[in-house]
């Protein structure tokens, strides 16, 4: 009986080993199929890349002569004058998404430029563009075509961005529903969101197009500044098109970062202001200095009487009452000087001009003087360069 049990155990072990070997062979076969499929996918991708490069190969510039020949005056204008310029290959698409990668950087300068300095920069930039842009190439028709292309790119970028937001919010709602638990159930772990939403560009554009049809005011600015009410938006959510009142004619594409901003920028530009001349008399100056000394002495005496050790850094100390910047009338305002002599009804547009765009005669004189000095310096530089070239030619 003992020998029979030993034989049966040996047979079972042999059968177990054989099944394990078969399972291992199946595992190896499955893994080999996965590796073969991955290699086939890599080969297909490499082949597609090679075919694309072969299609563009005739357009490549290989010698310095070909490069110099390609950079004609018209080619340089097309390449540098407008965003998303390309040279040597056809434009990749009619709605290149260069607008998505526009920088939104705050100017971190330690000093603020005055109104006259900003006006001078605007004139210099306008002069630079006027000098470097060729009007024979950039005809009104070509400029209109390029501007239309840029508007298409901005609109498509907005549509894709709104569609991505909508899909992500819908995914968040689904995940919240899955995480909900009934009374008495243990809490469920947070579901892992899928990143496929961020990679599915077609789904983003489709969702954004549906939002565009439901509420055009999210993407366009209309001439009568129309907006869709929440009630109307909820009613039209069931349909795929807007069915509300007439919104008028669209005048521009809504920029989610710039539309509605006072300066029309992502970040405001700080405008510096020179202090006004001190018109106080010597008696008034001495009176203020005496008040400041008395105030400092009173603060020192109060600190000595309290006997407490002040551990607050000097830059963090608050002296006196905190300033209410929203209701502070004691600041150097030019509003009274600006509106002097202006009629509230007839000159309403001039009165409502933002402070950073209020230019006075002193600002205009400053800009004219700087431009004249720069013109004289450039003329002198050109004259000296010509004289040097003539002397080198004679020698």
Short mmCIF file of C-alpha atoms in Angstrom, two decimals:
data_model
loop_
_atom_site.label_atom_id
_atom_site.label_comp_id
_atom_site.label_asym_id
_atom_site.label_seq_id
_atom_site.Cartn_x
_atom_site.Cartn_y
_atom_site.Cartn_z
CA UNK A 1 0.00 0.00 0.00
CA UNK A 2 2.87 2.35 0.81
CA UNK A 3 4.49 1.69 -2.56
CA UNK A 4 1.18 2.32 -4.33
CA UNK A 5 0.82 5.71 -2.64
CA UNK A 6 4.39 6.60 -3.64
CA UNK A 7 3.65 5.71 -7.26
CA UNK A 8 0.43 7.76 -7.24
CA UNK A 9 2.27 10.78 -5.76
CA UNK A 10 4.96 10.44 -8.42
CA UNK A 11 2.32 10.32 -11.16
CA UNK A 12 0.58 13.40 -9.74
CA UNK A 13 3.89 15.29 -9.58
CA UNK A 14 4.68 14.30 -13.16
CA UNK A 15 1.24 15.46 -14.32
CA UNK A 16 1.65 18.74 -12.42
CA UNK A 17 5.08 19.30 -13.99
CA UNK A 18 3.67 18.59 -17.46
CA UNK A 19 0.79 21.06 -16.95
CA UNK A 20 3.20 23.70 -15.64
CA UNK A 21 5.41 23.21 -18.69
CA UNK A 22 2.43 23.57 -21.02
CA UNK A 23 1.28 26.73 -19.21
CA UNK A 24 4.79 28.16 -19.46
CA UNK A 25 4.88 27.38 -23.19
CA UNK A 26 1.54 29.17 -23.62
CA UNK A 27 2.90 32.16 -21.67
CA UNK A 28 6.00 32.30 -23.87
CA UNK A 29 3.86 32.10 -26.99
CA UNK A 30 1.60 34.93 -25.82
CA UNK A 31 4.57 37.14 -24.90
CA UNK A 32 6.20 36.41 -28.26
CA UNK A 33 3.02 37.46 -30.03
CA UNK A 34 2.99 40.74 -28.07
CA UNK A 35 6.63 41.39 -28.95
CA UNK A 36 5.97 40.63 -32.62
CA UNK A 37 2.98 42.98 -32.64
CA UNK A 38 5.06 45.74 -31.01
CA UNK A 39 7.86 45.25 -33.54
CA UNK A 40 5.33 45.39 -36.36
CA UNK A 41 3.89 48.62 -34.97
CA UNK A 42 7.36 50.16 -34.71
CA UNK A 43 8.13 49.11 -38.29
CA UNK A 44 4.91 50.69 -39.52
CA UNK A 45 5.68 53.93 -37.68
CA UNK A 46 9.21 54.00 -39.09
CA UNK A 47 7.88 53.36 -42.57
CA UNK A 48 5.36 56.18 -42.27
CA UNK A 49 8.11 58.53 -41.09
CA UNK A 50 10.38 57.51 -43.95
CA UNK A 51 7.60 58.04 -46.50
CA UNK A 52 6.87 61.50 -45.07
CA UNK A 53 10.55 62.45 -45.16
CA UNK A 54 10.85 61.18 -48.74
CA UNK A 55 7.92 63.38 -49.76
CA UNK A 56 9.61 66.43 -48.26
CA UNK A 57 13.10 65.49 -49.44
CA UNK A 58 12.85 67.35 -52.78
CA UNK A 59 12.08 70.55 -50.83
CA UNK A 60 15.17 70.37 -48.62
CA UNK A 61 17.94 72.93 -49.03
CA UNK A 62 21.27 71.16 -49.25
CA UNK A 63 23.89 73.71 -50.36
CA UNK A 64 24.66 77.29 -49.26
CA UNK A 65 23.80 78.49 -52.77
CA UNK A 66 20.32 76.99 -52.53
CA UNK A 67 19.81 78.58 -49.12
CA UNK A 68 20.84 82.02 -50.37
CA UNK A 69 18.66 81.63 -53.44
CA UNK A 70 15.65 80.66 -51.30
CA UNK A 71 15.94 83.72 -49.01
CA UNK A 72 14.58 86.27 -51.43
CA UNK A 73 13.06 89.54 -50.28
CA UNK A 74 9.55 88.14 -50.54
CA UNK A 75 10.54 84.96 -48.67
CA UNK A 76 12.05 87.00 -45.82
CA UNK A 77 8.89 89.09 -45.55
CA UNK A 78 6.72 85.97 -45.42
CA UNK A 79 9.02 84.36 -42.86
CA UNK A 80 9.57 87.19 -40.38
CA UNK A 81 6.78 89.74 -40.79
CA UNK A 82 3.88 87.64 -39.48
CA UNK A 83 3.53 84.83 -36.93
CA UNK A 84 3.83 81.19 -38.02
CA UNK A 85 5.87 81.93 -41.11
CA UNK A 86 7.30 78.93 -42.94
CA UNK A 87 9.87 78.66 -45.71
CA UNK A 88 10.92 75.74 -47.92
CA UNK A 89 7.82 73.61 -47.26
CA UNK A 90 4.12 74.30 -47.74
CA UNK A 91 2.16 75.75 -44.85
CA UNK A 92 1.27 72.71 -42.68
CA UNK A 93 -2.37 73.75 -42.30
CA UNK A 94 -4.68 76.67 -42.81
CA UNK A 95 -5.21 77.01 -39.06
CA UNK A 96 -1.80 76.51 -37.50
CA UNK A 97 -2.16 76.65 -33.74
CA UNK A 98 0.55 79.18 -33.04
CA UNK A 99 -1.87 81.19 -30.89
CA UNK A 100 -1.89 78.47 -28.23
CA UNK A 101 1.81 78.98 -27.58
CA UNK A 102 1.75 82.75 -27.24
CA UNK A 103 3.62 83.82 -24.11
CA UNK A 104 1.78 85.42 -21.20
CA UNK A 105 4.69 86.75 -19.17
CA UNK A 106 4.46 89.48 -16.58
CA UNK A 107 6.99 92.26 -17.01
CA UNK A 108 9.20 91.84 -13.93
CA UNK A 109 11.16 95.08 -14.36
CA UNK A 110 12.20 96.73 -11.13
CA UNK A 111 11.32 100.19 -12.43
CA UNK A 112 8.18 101.48 -14.13
CA UNK A 113 8.32 103.42 -17.38
CA UNK A 114 6.58 106.75 -17.58
CA UNK A 115 3.85 107.64 -20.05
CA UNK A 116 6.28 109.50 -22.28
CA UNK A 117 8.69 106.54 -22.37
CA UNK A 118 5.90 104.13 -23.30
CA UNK A 119 4.73 106.52 -26.03
CA UNK A 120 8.30 106.70 -27.36
CA UNK A 121 8.49 102.91 -27.52
CA UNK A 122 5.22 102.78 -29.46
CA UNK A 123 6.54 105.29 -32.02
CA UNK A 124 9.83 103.40 -32.34
CA UNK A 125 8.01 100.11 -32.93
CA UNK A 126 5.75 101.72 -35.51
CA UNK A 127 8.77 103.23 -37.28
CA UNK A 128 10.53 99.85 -37.23
CA UNK A 129 7.54 98.08 -38.78
CA UNK A 130 7.10 100.82 -41.38
CA UNK A 131 10.77 100.57 -42.35
CA UNK A 132 11.05 96.80 -42.51
CA UNK A 133 7.69 95.88 -44.05
CA UNK A 134 7.52 95.99 -47.84
CA UNK A 135 4.22 97.47 -48.98
CA UNK A 136 4.62 95.96 -52.45
CA UNK A 137 4.58 92.48 -50.87
CA UNK A 138 2.16 93.07 -48.02
CA UNK A 139 -0.70 94.39 -50.08
CA UNK A 140 -4.08 94.98 -48.40
CA UNK A 141 -5.35 91.74 -49.96
CA UNK A 142 -2.47 89.67 -48.58
CA UNK A 143 -2.76 91.31 -45.15
CA UNK A 144 -6.50 90.55 -45.09
CA UNK A 145 -5.82 86.91 -45.98
CA UNK A 146 -3.20 86.60 -43.24
CA UNK A 147 -5.45 88.22 -40.66
CA UNK A 148 -8.26 85.86 -41.63
CA UNK A 149 -5.89 82.92 -41.16
CA UNK A 150 -4.92 84.20 -37.70
CA UNK A 151 -8.57 84.65 -36.71
CA UNK A 152 -9.30 81.07 -37.79
CA UNK A 153 -6.39 79.86 -35.68
CA UNK A 154 -7.61 81.79 -32.64
CA UNK A 155 -11.18 80.55 -33.04
CA UNK A 156 -10.13 76.93 -33.42
CA UNK A 157 -7.85 77.21 -30.39
CA UNK A 158 -10.75 78.63 -28.34
CA UNK A 159 -13.08 75.87 -29.55
CA UNK A 160 -10.58 73.18 -28.61
CA UNK A 161 -9.88 74.74 -25.22
CA UNK A 162 -13.58 75.04 -24.30
CA UNK A 163 -14.19 71.48 -25.50
CA UNK A 164 -11.34 70.19 -23.36
CA UNK A 165 -12.74 71.97 -20.31
CA UNK A 166 -16.21 70.53 -20.91
CA UNK A 167 -14.92 66.96 -21.35
CA UNK A 168 -12.79 67.18 -18.21
CA UNK A 169 -15.71 68.49 -16.18
CA UNK A 170 -17.95 65.71 -17.53
CA UNK A 171 -15.30 63.13 -16.59
CA UNK A 172 -15.08 64.65 -13.10
CA UNK A 173 -18.85 64.30 -12.68
CA UNK A 174 -18.71 60.63 -13.71
CA UNK A 175 -15.87 59.94 -11.26
CA UNK A 176 -17.77 61.68 -8.46
CA UNK A 177 -20.80 59.50 -9.16
CA UNK A 178 -18.68 56.35 -9.05
CA UNK A 179 -17.20 57.39 -5.71
CA UNK A 180 -20.58 57.96 -4.10
CA UNK A 181 -21.47 55.41 -1.42
CA UNK A 182 -24.72 54.43 0.20
CA UNK A 183 -25.42 54.56 3.91
CA UNK A 184 -23.34 51.97 5.76
CA UNK A 185 -20.92 51.29 2.91
CA UNK A 186 -17.20 51.87 3.37
CA UNK A 187 -15.71 54.81 1.43
CA UNK A 188 -14.52 53.98 -2.06
CA UNK A 189 -11.08 54.97 -3.33
CA UNK A 190 -10.84 57.90 -5.72
CA UNK A 191 -11.14 56.60 -9.31
CA UNK A 192 -8.16 57.29 -11.56
CA UNK A 193 -9.07 59.81 -14.29
CA UNK A 194 -8.27 58.91 -17.86
CA UNK A 195 -5.73 60.99 -19.76
CA UNK A 196 -7.27 59.98 -23.05
CA UNK A 197 -9.37 63.16 -22.96
CA UNK A 198 -6.26 65.32 -23.29
CA UNK A 199 -5.01 63.32 -26.28
CA UNK A 200 -8.29 63.08 -28.20
CA UNK A 201 -8.16 66.28 -30.24
CA UNK A 202 -11.14 65.38 -32.42
CA UNK A 203 -13.35 64.86 -29.37
CA UNK A 204 -12.27 68.23 -27.97
CA UNK A 205 -13.07 70.02 -31.21
CA UNK A 206 -16.42 68.25 -31.55
CA UNK A 207 -17.42 69.17 -28.00
CA UNK A 208 -16.24 72.75 -28.49
CA UNK A 209 -18.20 73.05 -31.76
CA UNK A 210 -21.36 71.98 -29.94
CA UNK A 211 -20.72 74.64 -27.29
CA UNK A 212 -20.19 77.20 -30.05
CA UNK A 213 -23.57 76.41 -31.56
CA UNK A 214 -25.30 76.57 -28.17
CA UNK A 215 -23.73 79.82 -26.95
CA UNK A 216 -21.85 81.89 -29.56
CA UNK A 217 -21.16 84.66 -27.03
CA UNK A 218 -18.47 82.47 -25.44
CA UNK A 219 -16.44 82.74 -28.63
CA UNK A 220 -17.47 86.01 -30.31
CA UNK A 221 -17.98 89.64 -29.34
CA UNK A 222 -21.15 91.05 -30.91
CA UNK A 223 -21.88 94.64 -31.84
CA UNK A 224 -24.65 95.00 -29.25
CA UNK A 225 -22.63 93.25 -26.50
CA UNK A 226 -25.24 90.48 -26.28
CA UNK A 227 -25.08 87.56 -23.87
CA UNK A 228 -27.06 84.38 -23.44
CA UNK A 229 -29.06 84.17 -20.21
CA UNK A 230 -28.86 81.12 -18.02
CA UNK A 231 -32.52 80.28 -18.63
CA UNK A 232 -32.09 80.48 -22.37
CA UNK A 233 -28.88 78.48 -22.17
CA UNK A 234 -30.60 75.70 -20.19
CA UNK A 235 -33.43 75.60 -22.73
CA UNK A 236 -31.05 75.39 -25.68
CA UNK A 237 -28.94 72.72 -24.00
CA UNK A 238 -31.34 70.09 -25.26
CA UNK A 239 -30.88 71.20 -28.87
CA UNK A 240 -27.64 71.46 -30.81
CA UNK A 241 -28.05 75.04 -32.08
CA UNK A 242 -28.69 78.46 -30.59
CA UNK A 243 -32.34 79.47 -30.79
CA UNK A 244 -32.41 82.72 -28.84
CA UNK A 245 -32.85 86.34 -29.98
CA UNK A 246 -30.63 87.89 -32.61
CA UNK A 247 -27.20 88.70 -31.25
CA UNK A 248 -26.20 91.11 -33.99
CA UNK A 249 -23.03 91.01 -36.05
CA UNK A 250 -19.86 89.50 -34.56
CA UNK A 251 -17.16 92.16 -34.47
CA UNK A 252 -14.27 90.21 -32.96
CA UNK A 253 -13.21 86.88 -31.49
CA UNK A 254 -13.42 86.72 -27.72
CA UNK A 255 -10.05 86.35 -26.06
CA UNK A 256 -10.44 84.59 -22.68
CA UNK A 257 -7.33 86.33 -21.35
CA UNK A 258 -7.60 89.83 -22.82
CA UNK A 259 -11.25 90.61 -23.50
CA UNK A 260 -12.59 92.92 -20.82
CA UNK A 261 -9.19 93.87 -19.44
CA UNK A 262 -8.63 97.64 -19.01
CA UNK A 263 -5.40 97.65 -21.03
CA UNK A 264 -6.31 94.72 -23.28
CA UNK A 265 -3.37 92.70 -21.91
CA UNK A 266 -2.97 89.50 -19.92
CA UNK A 267 -1.02 91.36 -17.23
CA UNK A 268 -1.32 95.12 -16.65
CA UNK A 269 1.63 97.36 -17.36
CA UNK A 270 2.65 99.50 -14.44
CA UNK A 271 3.06 103.14 -15.46
CA UNK A 272 5.57 105.20 -13.53
CA UNK A 273 4.89 108.72 -12.47
CA UNK A 274 7.40 111.41 -11.68
CA UNK A 275 6.80 113.23 -8.39
CA UNK A 276 5.48 116.73 -8.62
CA UNK A 277 7.84 119.57 -7.70
CA UNK A 278 7.89 120.49 -4.04
CA UNK A 279 6.19 123.88 -3.81
CA UNK A 280 6.25 124.14 -0.03
CA UNK A 281 7.86 127.12 1.65
CA UNK A 282 10.84 126.77 3.99
CA UNK A 283 8.55 127.38 6.95
CA UNK A 284 6.25 124.51 5.92
CA UNK A 285 9.21 122.16 5.40
CA UNK A 286 10.61 122.94 8.86
CA UNK A 287 7.19 122.45 10.44
CA UNK A 288 6.87 118.99 8.88
CA UNK A 289 10.40 117.99 9.92
CA UNK A 290 9.61 119.08 13.50
CA UNK A 291 6.38 117.00 13.48
CA UNK A 292 8.29 113.95 12.23
CA UNK A 293 10.89 114.32 15.01
CA UNK A 294 8.19 114.66 17.66
CA UNK A 295 6.38 111.58 16.29
CA UNK A 296 9.58 109.51 16.34
CA UNK A 297 10.38 110.61 19.90
CA UNK A 298 6.84 109.75 21.05
CA UNK A 299 7.11 106.27 19.50
CA UNK A 300 10.49 105.67 21.15
CA UNK A 301 9.16 106.84 24.57
CA UNK A 302 6.08 104.59 24.26
CA UNK A 303 8.30 101.62 23.42
CA UNK A 304 10.60 102.34 26.40
CA UNK A 305 7.68 102.67 28.83
CA UNK A 306 6.14 99.37 27.73
CA UNK A 307 9.38 97.46 28.43
CA UNK A 308 8.57 94.92 25.72
CA UNK A 309 11.17 93.62 23.30
CA UNK A 310 10.14 94.31 19.72
CA UNK A 311 11.00 91.25 17.68
CA UNK A 312 9.11 92.32 14.54
CA UNK A 313 11.43 93.17 11.62
CA UNK A 314 11.52 96.82 10.75
CA UNK A 315 10.13 96.29 7.23
CA UNK A 316 7.07 94.48 8.70
CA UNK A 317 6.16 97.06 11.30
CA UNK A 318 2.94 98.97 10.90
CA UNK A 319 3.14 102.61 11.92
CA UNK A 320 -0.17 104.33 12.44
CA UNK A 321 -3.48 103.26 10.99
CA UNK A 322 -3.47 100.86 8.00
CA UNK A 323 -4.16 102.52 4.66
CA UNK A 324 -7.46 101.81 2.94
CA UNK A 325 -6.34 101.84 -0.68
CA UNK A 326 -9.92 101.54 -1.99
CA UNK A 327 -11.10 104.71 -0.23
CA UNK A 328 -7.87 106.68 -0.04
CA UNK A 329 -8.22 110.27 -1.23
CA UNK A 330 -4.76 111.35 -0.09
CA UNK A 331 -2.79 110.37 -3.17
CA UNK A 332 -1.17 112.20 -6.04
CA UNK A 333 -4.08 112.26 -8.50
CA UNK A 334 -4.15 114.16 -11.80
CA UNK A 335 -7.87 113.82 -12.39
CA UNK A 336 -8.68 117.39 -11.39
CA UNK A 337 -5.96 118.77 -13.62
CA UNK A 338 -7.04 116.55 -16.54
CA UNK A 339 -10.73 117.46 -16.46
CA UNK A 340 -10.04 121.19 -16.01
CA UNK A 341 -11.69 123.06 -18.88
CA UNK A 342 -13.51 119.96 -20.22
CA UNK A 343 -17.27 119.71 -20.54
CA UNK A 344 -18.82 116.69 -18.80
CA UNK A 345 -21.18 116.03 -21.74
CA UNK A 346 -19.26 117.13 -24.81
CA UNK A 347 -15.85 115.84 -23.67
CA UNK A 348 -16.98 112.62 -21.98
CA UNK A 349 -14.66 110.49 -24.13
CA UNK A 350 -11.61 112.57 -23.18
CA UNK A 351 -12.56 112.53 -19.50
CA UNK A 352 -12.88 108.72 -19.49
CA UNK A 353 -9.46 108.15 -21.06
CA UNK A 354 -7.45 105.81 -18.77
CA UNK A 355 -4.66 107.48 -16.83
CA UNK A 356 -1.92 105.56 -18.65
CA UNK A 357 -3.07 107.07 -21.99
CA UNK A 358 -3.37 110.68 -20.88
CA UNK A 359 -0.62 112.47 -22.79
CA UNK A 360 0.22 116.11 -22.17
CA UNK A 361 2.29 118.63 -24.06
CA UNK A 362 5.33 117.76 -21.93
CA UNK A 363 5.07 114.11 -22.97
CA UNK A 364 4.81 115.01 -26.67
CA UNK A 365 7.80 117.38 -26.40
CA UNK A 366 9.83 114.65 -24.67
CA UNK A 367 9.08 112.15 -27.45
CA UNK A 368 9.91 114.66 -30.21
CA UNK A 369 13.22 115.55 -28.55
CA UNK A 370 14.24 111.90 -28.13
CA UNK A 371 13.33 111.03 -31.73
CA UNK A 372 15.27 114.01 -33.09
CA UNK A 373 18.33 113.10 -31.01
CA UNK A 374 18.17 109.50 -32.20
CA UNK A 375 17.79 110.60 -35.82
CA UNK A 376 20.85 112.86 -35.55
CA UNK A 377 22.86 110.04 -33.95
CA UNK A 378 21.91 107.60 -36.71
CA UNK A 379 22.71 110.12 -39.44
CA UNK A 380 26.11 110.73 -37.87
CA UNK A 381 26.74 106.98 -37.67
CA UNK A 382 25.84 106.49 -41.35
CA UNK A 383 28.00 109.44 -42.38
CA UNK A 384 31.02 108.13 -40.46
CA UNK A 385 30.52 104.64 -41.91
CA UNK A 386 30.44 106.00 -45.47
CA UNK A 387 33.60 108.06 -44.87
CA UNK A 388 35.40 105.04 -43.48
CA UNK A 389 34.41 102.91 -46.47
CA UNK A 390 35.59 105.62 -48.89
CA UNK A 391 38.97 105.89 -47.13
CA UNK A 392 39.43 102.13 -47.26
CA UNK A 393 38.54 102.11 -50.99
CA UNK A 394 41.08 104.86 -51.75
CA UNK A 395 43.82 103.13 -49.78
#
